[in-house]
PDB file of C-alpha atoms in Angstrom:
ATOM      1  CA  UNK Y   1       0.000   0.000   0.000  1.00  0.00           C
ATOM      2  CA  UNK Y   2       1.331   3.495  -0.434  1.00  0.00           C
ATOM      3  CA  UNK Y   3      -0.158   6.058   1.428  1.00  0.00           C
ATOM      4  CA  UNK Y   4       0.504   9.628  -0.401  1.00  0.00           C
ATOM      5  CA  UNK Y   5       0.064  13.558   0.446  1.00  0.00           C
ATOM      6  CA  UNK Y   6      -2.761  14.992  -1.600  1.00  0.00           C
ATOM      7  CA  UNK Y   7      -3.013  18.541  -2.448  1.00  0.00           C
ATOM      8  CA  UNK Y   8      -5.984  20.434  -2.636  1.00  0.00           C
ATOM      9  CA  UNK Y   9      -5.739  20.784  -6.383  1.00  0.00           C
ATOM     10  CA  UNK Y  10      -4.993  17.200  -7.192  1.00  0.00           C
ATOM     11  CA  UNK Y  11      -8.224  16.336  -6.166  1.00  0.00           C
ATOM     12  CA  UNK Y  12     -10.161  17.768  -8.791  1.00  0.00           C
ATOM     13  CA  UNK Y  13      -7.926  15.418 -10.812  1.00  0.00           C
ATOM     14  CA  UNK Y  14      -8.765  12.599  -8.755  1.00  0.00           C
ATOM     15  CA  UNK Y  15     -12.658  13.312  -8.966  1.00  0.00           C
ATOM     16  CA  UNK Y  16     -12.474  13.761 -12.860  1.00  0.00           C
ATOM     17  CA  UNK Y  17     -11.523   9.722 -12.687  1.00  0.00           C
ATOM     18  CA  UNK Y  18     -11.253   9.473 -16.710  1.00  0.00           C
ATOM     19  CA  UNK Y  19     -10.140   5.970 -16.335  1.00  0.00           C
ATOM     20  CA  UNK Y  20     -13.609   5.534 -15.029  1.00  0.00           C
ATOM     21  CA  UNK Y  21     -12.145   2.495 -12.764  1.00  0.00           C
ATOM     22  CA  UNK Y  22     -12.873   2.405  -8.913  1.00  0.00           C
ATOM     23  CA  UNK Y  23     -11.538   4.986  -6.515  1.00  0.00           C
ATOM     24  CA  UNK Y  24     -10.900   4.907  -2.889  1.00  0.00           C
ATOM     25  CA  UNK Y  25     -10.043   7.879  -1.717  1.00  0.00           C
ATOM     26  CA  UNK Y  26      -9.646   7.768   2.357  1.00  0.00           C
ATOM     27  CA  UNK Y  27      -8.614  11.347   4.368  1.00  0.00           C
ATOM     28  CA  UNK Y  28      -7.414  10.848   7.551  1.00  0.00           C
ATOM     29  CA  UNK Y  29      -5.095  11.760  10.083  1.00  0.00           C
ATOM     30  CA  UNK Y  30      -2.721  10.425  12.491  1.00  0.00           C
ATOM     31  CA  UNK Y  31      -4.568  12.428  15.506  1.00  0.00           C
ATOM     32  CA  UNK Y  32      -7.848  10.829  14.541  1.00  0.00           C
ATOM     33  CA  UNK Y  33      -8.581   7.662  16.975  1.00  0.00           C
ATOM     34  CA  UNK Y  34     -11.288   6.000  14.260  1.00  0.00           C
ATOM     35  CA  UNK Y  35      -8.366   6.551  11.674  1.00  0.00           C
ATOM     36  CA  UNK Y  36      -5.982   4.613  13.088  1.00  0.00           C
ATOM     37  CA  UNK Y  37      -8.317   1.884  14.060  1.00  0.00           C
ATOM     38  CA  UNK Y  38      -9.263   1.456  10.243  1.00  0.00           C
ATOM     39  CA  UNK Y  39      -6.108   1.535   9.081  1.00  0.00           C
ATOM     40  CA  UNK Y  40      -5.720  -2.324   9.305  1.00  0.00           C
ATOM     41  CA  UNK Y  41      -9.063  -2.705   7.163  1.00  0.00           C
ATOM     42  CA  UNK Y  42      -7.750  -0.513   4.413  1.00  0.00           C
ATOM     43  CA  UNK Y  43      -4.303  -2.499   4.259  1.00  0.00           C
ATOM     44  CA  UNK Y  44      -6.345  -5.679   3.974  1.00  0.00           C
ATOM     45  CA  UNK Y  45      -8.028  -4.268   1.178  1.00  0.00           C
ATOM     46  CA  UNK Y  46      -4.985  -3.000  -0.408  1.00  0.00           C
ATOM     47  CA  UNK Y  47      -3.460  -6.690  -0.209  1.00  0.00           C
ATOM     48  CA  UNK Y  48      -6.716  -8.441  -1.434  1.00  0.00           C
ATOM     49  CA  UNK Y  49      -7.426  -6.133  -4.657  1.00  0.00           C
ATOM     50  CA  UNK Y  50      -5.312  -6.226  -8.127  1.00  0.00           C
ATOM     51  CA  UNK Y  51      -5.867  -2.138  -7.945  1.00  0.00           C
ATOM     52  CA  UNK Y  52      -3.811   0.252  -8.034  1.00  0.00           C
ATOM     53  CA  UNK Y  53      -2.949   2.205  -4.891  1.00  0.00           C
ATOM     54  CA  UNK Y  54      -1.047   5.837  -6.009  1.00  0.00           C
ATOM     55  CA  UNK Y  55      -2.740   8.929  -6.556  1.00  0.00           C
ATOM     56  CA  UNK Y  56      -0.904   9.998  -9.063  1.00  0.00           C
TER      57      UNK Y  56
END
């Protein structure tokens, strides 16, 4: 899994999706106590699924 810094302006980009493939897009923080306990989830995921996991 990589887990990237978005800028505001990238996520027009990101919203656009003209792949038109699935999107997770997940905003947290490290502060945030319901964050961190999803975190585990959203690796599983990551490992499970053939997708691609950069924002870029």
């Amino acid at each position: 899994m990589t887990v990237e810094e978005i800028k505001a302006a990238d996520i027009a980009k990101l919203r656009a999706n003209p792949t038109k493939k699935y999107r997770l897009i997940n905003v947290w923080a490290t502060w945030c106590a319901p964050c961190k306990q999803e975190f585990p989830d959203l690796v599983g995921i990551s490992r499970s699924s053939t997708c691609a996991t950069s924002s870029s």
